[in-house]
């Protein structure tokens, strides 16, 4: 019987094809490493092979990858990691005592004193305790319970895990998840894969990308017609938009979530990247507690942090954690079980997280260097945030909100109708066409706004502010010139 | 309206409960870190708090975690990692030249020369190239294309990713996946989560846990009545069973897979752990090529490897890779897109993988120490494999196949009917009851066979052979005594 089947089809027929693969996976889109990034990698190869271009290198401003843009790692972190990797260095007198003390704290908590052992699935216990203390200190003493801390492989891992728990129902009773537009496309990608319903709420570009309760209500009530909205995701400080939500706004959002019975997901990985005067980071957790027990004892919240951003920029280590609040105890057991299947988050990433949440104290020998390095990174980022906003706003056809925080600008660009027509002819979104042209002509890799979502008829791009100041200046200048040339070409 | 809803339900009602959470997640079971492990952690805490027990420490033989059991990391690996973490150590004269050369190779391939930068989503290119060369050398020169290599966060990550691609259809046309029984419960857990259909084929305990084509056919044809079988998973060397499949058996399995149009998943993470004389590791890839182009150009295969096992035992780093073969080009693009959403595998794990696939060569300064350390680990494991088999087979009521490879023994235990009845009374599987009693009375943590699957009416446990020889001897002795006591109690 199987022989007949064998003969009926060609030998080269695949078991797995585009037609019979997981349709949810096919729907996934992830613009940050999408077609434009792949083209940038191609161009880099061409440059290496000696192909002549109007530029000598590709500047990749498509992704928040600080070290790739030349930011130096924090000495203290890396010294601790070196000792954790090779404990014989504990005998090396060139390492300061606080470095050795931190490395010992980590190694003593590892099975067999090795970061090569699996950790507990939720992460190493003493690191979870130190994370809890770190959160308490960030939030002015509001208590944090280590039992609510789950270490993770970057924030992405934890976000997808919580979304996975929340998936339920079919058709009109399927879980709906409110996500900001523009959004970081991990959210849309995860929801495509999990089969969750995306409910888009728009950030208010005219009000510096603030959240707006009227808009949240509009989106929620409309969604109730076709799904079961249960989750509200917030990215603060914003990615790709760079805003920092005000305390009042966060309070309003929490009240809205409680009233409408929504599970809150607070993506706060840029909590350490605040630049604008008057802007301040308020964690959802803190505001929840400030609203009193009626809120702090009821509203379900998962908040996420990462070692990849802030002044650390240690993306490659995939370190991160989440804090969950008011989770149903039975659900929490299920969450613990689910993470145990993958055994544990990468232990070097956990060790790095320990150095971040337990960084040198003023009386310790590594403190002066640590604070100097940290301050320099953050000051440079603040300067680059200002420079970016100022430069773009001098270019006709580019309008740019202040970069209050995070690592990106998301300026609005005006595109001539002829350019829009031309893009459609070539099968691209207009801002994708714009970005592809910019990449080919100037060697600058940005991500088109369509990859994050934007209001119908508006166009944007996301650019990181991470390149070193001199390179950033050059890049801003080239983008400005390109924009004017492009506009002229299609006018 | 929402106010009414608010009033209608108690304030403490959760948005997310056991009743409305993801039902697929609820179905997930993962015995290796299941109830017995959680009880072991509890007992450890009690011991620390001074609670008196008939033992002073818990021996955790539930998981293949070599470093936690005292195995020392390979010096060369950790020296390279220390330099990658803190490149200032390149100036340190106590590190050999080959260590520095390997660290430079890795750092030069990282964005900004930092392992804190994101890598390409498939992994660092030069490491993928070195993996391909490593596979070629393992397989006697059969070519390996770096474009087919995907680095991953341990093998688990890659296995789940490929299974995800293969999910398709509903009801009777849902993808069925053939898994061995006993199996490593990652497979059943992933299938529960993804909603795939588990097709169980039994390994032949009476023939040293060999695969059996008649049994594969039985399982396949029965499954065709209720699902669409498309995938065949093999674990070789076996986990939890410790067998090494013969070349002939692998050849038969490949022919079966081709004839029945099955996508092959070869879990080969224990490829470096071979102990029995006469046993040899044959990769599915190699046998596929030896069968000629009719096979090597058609049969779809994904094979998996990891830095967590073999002589390395570096579980905490979550390093690994897969090689895919004959994948439909469109599907491969989808796979590349899917892995890009998580940005990249942990870079320290990638760096560790580089040291494994590009380990010291005989002419290099680190070679003598490296080969001494590697040989010692493998010789000790081989000795412990023999010791385990021999000891258990002297105990009436325990029967144990040779541990030909991997890191586990999966002996069959005879339980008196009264013990089985007693277990049922207390709501446990009989072998779970046995393991819980063993844990409480002797402080030894094993995993019951029911967590891996076993023939109806048979009982087993999985024990790692990783504890240091003296501790292993003690453990074997205590288990033997316990078994006799337990048998007597219920006779």
Coordinates of N, CA and C in Angstrom, one line a residue, chain B residues 164-305:
Chain B
X164 N 7.3 22.4 15.9 CA 6.3 23.5 15.7 C 6.0 23.7 14.2
X165 N 7.1 23.6 13.4 CA 6.9 23.8 11.9 C 6.0 22.7 11.4
X166 N 6.1 21.5 12.0 CA 5.4 20.3 11.4 C 3.9 20.2 11.8
X167 N 3.5 21.1 12.7 CA 2.1 21.0 13.2 C 1.1 21.4 12.1
X168 N 0.1 20.6 11.8 CA -0.8 21.0 10.7 C -2.0 20.1 10.8
X169 N -3.2 20.7 10.3 CA -4.4 19.9 10.2 C -5.1 19.8 11.5
X170 N -6.4 19.4 11.4 CA -7.2 19.2 12.6 C -7.8 17.8 12.6
X171 N -8.2 17.4 13.8 CA -8.9 16.1 13.9 C -8.1 15.0 13.3
X172 N -8.7 14.2 12.4 CA -8.1 13.0 11.9 C -6.9 13.4 11.0
X173 N -6.8 14.6 10.5 CA -5.7 14.9 9.7 C -4.6 15.7 10.4
X174 N -4.7 15.7 11.7 CA -3.7 16.4 12.6 C -2.4 15.6 12.5
X175 N -1.2 16.4 12.5 CA 0.1 15.8 12.4 C 0.3 14.8 13.6
X176 N 0.7 13.6 13.3 CA 1.1 12.6 14.3 C 2.6 12.5 14.3
X177 N 3.1 12.4 15.5 CA 4.6 12.3 15.7 C 4.9 11.0 16.4
X178 N 5.7 10.1 15.8 CA 6.1 8.9 16.4 C 7.2 9.1 17.4
X179 N 7.0 8.7 18.7 CA 8.1 8.9 19.7 C 8.3 7.5 20.4
X180 N 9.5 7.3 20.8 CA 9.8 6.0 21.4 C 9.2 6.0 22.8
X181 N 8.9 4.8 23.3 CA 8.5 4.5 24.7 C 9.4 3.5 25.2
X182 N 10.2 3.7 26.2 CA 10.3 5.0 27.0 C 10.9 6.1 26.2
X183 N 10.5 7.4 26.5 CA 11.0 8.6 25.8 C 11.5 9.6 26.8
X184 N 12.2 10.5 26.3 CA 12.6 11.7 27.1 C 11.4 12.6 27.0
X185 N 10.8 13.0 28.2 CA 9.5 13.7 28.2 C 9.4 15.1 27.6
X186 N 10.6 15.6 27.1 CA 10.5 16.8 26.3 C 9.5 16.6 25.1
X187 N 9.6 15.4 24.5 CA 8.8 15.2 23.3 C 7.3 15.2 23.6
X188 N 6.9 14.4 24.7 CA 5.5 14.4 25.0 C 5.0 15.8 25.5
X189 N 5.9 16.5 26.2 CA 5.5 17.9 26.7 C 5.3 18.8 25.6
X190 N 6.2 18.8 24.6 CA 6.1 19.7 23.4 C 4.9 19.4 22.6
X191 N 4.6 18.1 22.4 CA 3.4 17.7 21.7 C 2.1 18.1 22.4
X192 N 2.1 18.0 23.7 CA 0.9 18.4 24.5 C 0.7 19.9 24.2
X193 N 1.8 20.7 24.3 CA 1.7 22.1 24.2 C 1.3 22.5 22.8
X194 N 1.8 21.8 21.8 CA 1.6 22.2 20.4 C 0.3 21.6 19.8
X195 N -0.3 20.7 20.6 CA -1.5 20.0 20.1 C -1.2 18.9 19.1
X196 N 0.0 18.4 19.0 CA 0.3 17.3 18.1 C -0.1 16.0 18.6
X197 N -0.3 15.0 17.8 CA -0.7 13.7 18.2 C 0.5 12.8 18.5
X198 N 0.6 12.3 19.7 CA 1.7 11.4 20.1 C 1.4 10.0 19.6
X199 N 2.3 9.4 18.8 CA 2.2 8.0 18.4 C 3.3 7.3 19.1
X200 N 3.0 6.4 20.0 CA 4.0 5.7 20.8 C 4.5 4.4 20.1
X201 N 5.8 4.3 19.9 CA 6.3 3.0 19.5 C 7.2 2.5 20.6
X202 N 7.1 1.2 20.9 CA 7.8 0.7 22.0 C 9.2 0.2 21.6
X203 N 10.2 0.5 22.4 CA 11.5 0.0 22.3 C 11.5 -1.4 22.9
X204 N 12.4 -2.3 22.4 CA 12.3 -3.7 22.8 C 13.3 -4.0 24.0
X205 N 12.7 -4.0 25.2 CA 13.5 -4.1 26.4 C 14.2 -5.4 26.4
X206 N 13.6 -6.5 25.8 CA 14.3 -7.8 25.8 C 15.4 -7.9 24.8
X207 N 15.5 -6.9 23.9 CA 16.6 -6.8 23.0 C 17.4 -5.6 23.2
X208 N 17.7 -5.3 24.5 CA 18.5 -4.2 24.9 C 18.0 -2.8 24.3
X209 N 16.7 -2.7 24.4 CA 16.0 -1.4 24.0 C 16.2 -1.1 22.5
X210 N 16.4 -2.1 21.7 CA 16.6 -1.8 20.2 C 15.2 -1.3 19.6
X211 N 15.3 -0.6 18.5 CA 14.2 -0.2 17.7 C 13.8 -1.5 16.9
X212 N 12.5 -1.6 16.6 CA 12.0 -2.8 15.9 C 11.1 -2.3 14.8
X213 N 11.4 -2.7 13.6 CA 10.6 -2.2 12.5 C 9.2 -2.7 12.5
X214 N 9.0 -3.9 13.0 CA 7.6 -4.5 13.1 C 6.8 -3.6 14.0
X215 N 7.4 -3.2 15.1 CA 6.7 -2.4 16.1 C 6.4 -1.0 15.5
X216 N 7.4 -0.5 14.8 CA 7.2 0.9 14.2 C 6.0 0.8 13.2
X217 N 5.9 -0.3 12.4 CA 4.8 -0.5 11.5 C 3.5 -0.6 12.2
X218 N 3.5 -1.4 13.3 CA 2.3 -1.5 14.1 C 1.7 -0.2 14.5
X219 N 2.7 0.6 15.1 CA 2.3 1.9 15.7 C 1.8 2.8 14.6
X220 N 2.5 2.8 13.4 CA 2.2 3.7 12.3 C 0.9 3.4 11.7
X221 N 0.6 2.1 11.4 CA -0.6 1.8 10.7 C -1.8 2.0 11.7
X222 N -1.6 1.7 12.9 CA -2.7 2.0 13.9 C -3.0 3.5 13.9
X223 N -2.0 4.3 13.9 CA -2.2 5.8 14.1 C -2.8 6.3 12.8
X224 N -2.6 5.7 11.6 CA -3.2 6.3 10.4 C -4.7 6.3 10.5
X225 N -5.3 5.5 11.4 CA -6.8 5.5 11.6 C -7.3 6.8 12.2
X226 N -6.4 7.5 12.9 CA -7.0 8.7 13.7 C -6.1 10.0 13.5
X227 N -5.0 9.9 12.8 CA -4.2 11.1 12.6 C -3.4 11.0 11.3
X228 N -2.6 12.0 11.1 CA -1.7 12.0 9.9 C -0.2 11.9 10.3
X229 N 0.3 10.7 10.4 CA 1.7 10.5 10.9 C 2.6 11.1 9.9
X230 N 3.5 12.0 10.4 CA 4.4 12.6 9.4 C 5.8 12.7 10.0
X231 N 6.0 12.3 11.2 CA 7.3 12.5 11.9 C 7.7 11.3 12.7
X232 N 9.0 11.0 12.6 CA 9.5 9.9 13.4 C 10.7 10.4 14.2
X233 N 10.6 10.4 15.5 CA 11.6 10.8 16.4 C 12.4 9.6 16.9
X234 N 13.7 9.7 16.9 CA 14.6 8.7 17.4 C 15.5 9.4 18.4
X235 N 15.8 8.7 19.6 CA 16.8 9.2 20.5 C 17.9 8.1 20.6
X236 N 19.1 8.5 20.0 CA 20.2 7.5 20.0 C 21.5 8.3 20.2
X237 N 22.3 7.8 21.2 CA 22.0 6.9 22.2 C 20.8 7.2 23.1
X238 N 20.2 6.2 23.6 CA 18.8 6.4 24.2 C 18.8 7.1 25.6
X239 N 17.8 7.9 25.7 CA 17.4 8.5 27.0 C 15.9 8.2 27.2
X240 N 15.5 7.5 28.2 CA 16.3 7.2 29.4 C 16.9 5.8 29.4
X241 N 17.0 5.1 28.2 CA 17.2 3.7 28.2 C 18.7 3.3 28.0
X242 N 19.6 4.3 27.5 CA 21.0 4.0 27.5 C 21.5 3.0 26.4
X243 N 20.6 2.7 25.5 CA 21.0 1.8 24.4 C 21.7 2.6 23.3
X244 N 22.6 1.9 22.5 CA 23.1 2.5 21.3 C 22.6 1.6 20.1
X245 N 21.9 2.3 19.2 CA 21.3 1.5 18.1 C 22.4 1.1 17.1
X246 N 22.2 -0.1 16.5 CA 23.2 -0.6 15.6 C 23.1 0.1 14.3
X247 N 24.2 0.0 13.4 CA 24.1 0.6 12.1 C 23.0 0.0 11.3
X248 N 22.8 -1.3 11.4 CA 21.8 -2.0 10.6 C 20.4 -1.5 11.0
X249 N 20.2 -1.3 12.3 CA 18.9 -0.8 12.8 C 18.6 0.6 12.2
X250 N 19.6 1.4 12.2 CA 19.5 2.8 11.7 C 19.1 2.7 10.2
X251 N 19.8 1.9 9.5 CA 19.5 1.7 8.1 C 18.1 1.3 7.9
X252 N 17.6 0.3 8.6 CA 16.2 -0.1 8.5 C 15.3 1.0 8.8
X253 N 15.6 1.8 9.8 CA 14.7 2.9 10.2 C 14.6 3.9 9.1
X254 N 15.8 4.2 8.5 CA 15.8 5.2 7.4 C 14.9 4.7 6.2
X255 N 15.1 3.5 5.9 CA 14.3 2.9 4.8 C 12.8 3.0 5.1
X256 N 12.5 2.6 6.3 CA 11.1 2.7 6.7 C 10.6 4.1 6.6
X257 N 11.4 5.1 7.0 CA 11.0 6.5 7.0 C 10.7 7.0 5.6
X258 N 11.6 6.5 4.7 CA 11.5 6.9 3.3 C 10.2 6.3 2.7
X259 N 10.1 5.0 2.9 CA 8.9 4.3 2.4 C 7.6 4.9 2.9
X260 N 7.6 5.3 4.1 CA 6.3 5.7 4.8 C 6.2 7.2 4.8
X261 N 7.2 7.9 4.1 CA 7.1 9.4 4.0 C 7.0 10.0 5.4
X262 N 8.1 9.8 6.2 CA 8.2 10.4 7.5 C 9.4 11.3 7.6
X263 N 9.2 12.4 8.2 CA 10.3 13.4 8.5 C 11.0 12.8 9.7
X264 N 12.4 12.7 9.6 CA 13.1 12.2 10.7 C 13.7 13.2 11.6
X265 N 13.5 13.0 12.9 CA 14.1 13.8 14.0 C 15.1 12.9 14.7
X266 N 16.4 13.2 14.6 CA 17.3 12.3 15.3 C 18.0 13.1 16.4
X267 N 17.6 12.7 17.6 CA 18.1 13.3 18.9 C 19.4 12.6 19.2
X268 N 20.5 13.2 18.9 CA 21.8 12.5 19.0 C 22.7 13.3 20.1
X269 N 22.1 13.8 21.1 CA 22.9 14.6 22.1 C 23.9 13.8 22.9
X270 N 23.7 12.4 22.9 CA 24.6 11.6 23.6 C 25.6 10.9 22.7
X271 N 25.8 11.5 21.6 CA 26.7 10.8 20.6 C 28.1 10.6 21.1
X272 N 28.5 11.4 22.0 CA 29.9 11.2 22.6 C 29.9 10.3 23.8
X273 N 28.8 9.8 24.2 CA 28.7 8.9 25.4 C 28.5 7.5 25.0
X274 N 29.5 6.8 24.6 CA 29.4 5.4 24.2 C 30.4 4.6 25.1
X275 N 29.9 3.6 25.8 CA 30.7 2.8 26.7 C 30.9 1.4 26.4
X276 N 29.9 0.7 25.9 CA 30.0 -0.8 25.7 C 31.0 -1.1 24.6
X277 N 31.7 -2.2 24.8 CA 32.5 -2.7 23.7 C 31.6 -3.2 22.6
X278 N 32.0 -2.9 21.4 CA 31.2 -3.3 20.3 C 30.1 -2.3 19.9
X279 N 29.8 -1.4 20.8 CA 28.8 -0.3 20.5 C 29.6 0.8 19.8
X280 N 28.9 1.4 18.8 CA 29.6 2.5 18.1 C 28.5 3.5 17.7
X281 N 28.8 4.8 17.7 CA 27.8 5.7 17.3 C 27.8 5.9 15.8
X282 N 26.6 5.7 15.2 CA 26.4 6.1 13.8 C 25.4 7.1 13.7
X283 N 25.8 8.3 13.1 CA 24.8 9.3 12.9 C 23.8 9.0 11.8
X284 N 22.6 9.4 12.0 CA 21.6 9.2 10.9 C 22.0 9.8 9.6
X285 N 22.6 11.0 9.7 CA 23.2 11.7 8.5 C 24.1 10.8 7.8
X286 N 25.1 10.2 8.5 CA 26.1 9.4 7.8 C 25.4 8.1 7.1
X287 N 24.6 7.5 7.9 CA 23.9 6.3 7.3 C 23.1 6.7 6.1
X288 N 22.4 7.8 6.2 CA 21.6 8.3 5.1 C 22.5 8.5 3.8
X289 N 23.7 9.0 4.0 CA 24.5 9.2 2.8 C 25.1 7.9 2.3
X290 N 25.4 7.0 3.2 CA 25.9 5.7 2.8 C 24.9 4.9 2.0
X291 N 23.6 5.2 2.2 CA 22.6 4.5 1.5 C 22.4 5.0 0.0
X292 N 23.2 6.1 -0.3 CA 23.2 6.6 -1.7 C 22.2 7.8 -1.9
X293 N 22.4 8.4 -3.0 CA 21.6 9.7 -3.3 C 20.1 9.5 -3.3
X294 N 19.6 8.3 -3.6 CA 18.2 8.0 -3.5 C 17.7 8.4 -2.1
X295 N 18.5 8.2 -1.1 CA 18.2 8.6 0.2 C 18.7 9.9 0.6
X296 N 20.0 10.2 0.4 CA 20.6 11.4 0.9 C 20.0 12.6 0.2
X297 N 19.4 12.5 -0.9 CA 18.8 13.6 -1.6 C 17.3 13.8 -1.3
X298 N 16.8 12.9 -0.6 CA 15.3 13.0 -0.5 C 14.8 13.0 1.0
X299 N 15.4 12.1 1.8 CA 14.8 12.0 3.2 C 15.1 13.3 4.0
X300 N 14.0 13.8 4.5 CA 14.1 15.0 5.4 C 14.5 14.6 6.8
X301 N 15.6 15.3 7.2 CA 16.2 14.9 8.5 C 16.6 16.2 9.3
X302 N 16.3 16.2 10.6 CA 16.8 17.2 11.5 C 17.5 16.4 12.6
X303 N 18.8 16.7 12.8 CA 19.5 16.0 13.9 C 20.0 17.1 14.8
X304 N 20.1 16.7 16.1 CA 20.3 17.6 17.2 C 21.5 17.2 18.0
X305 N 22.3 18.2 18.4 CA 23.4 18.0 19.4 C 23.4 19.2 20.4

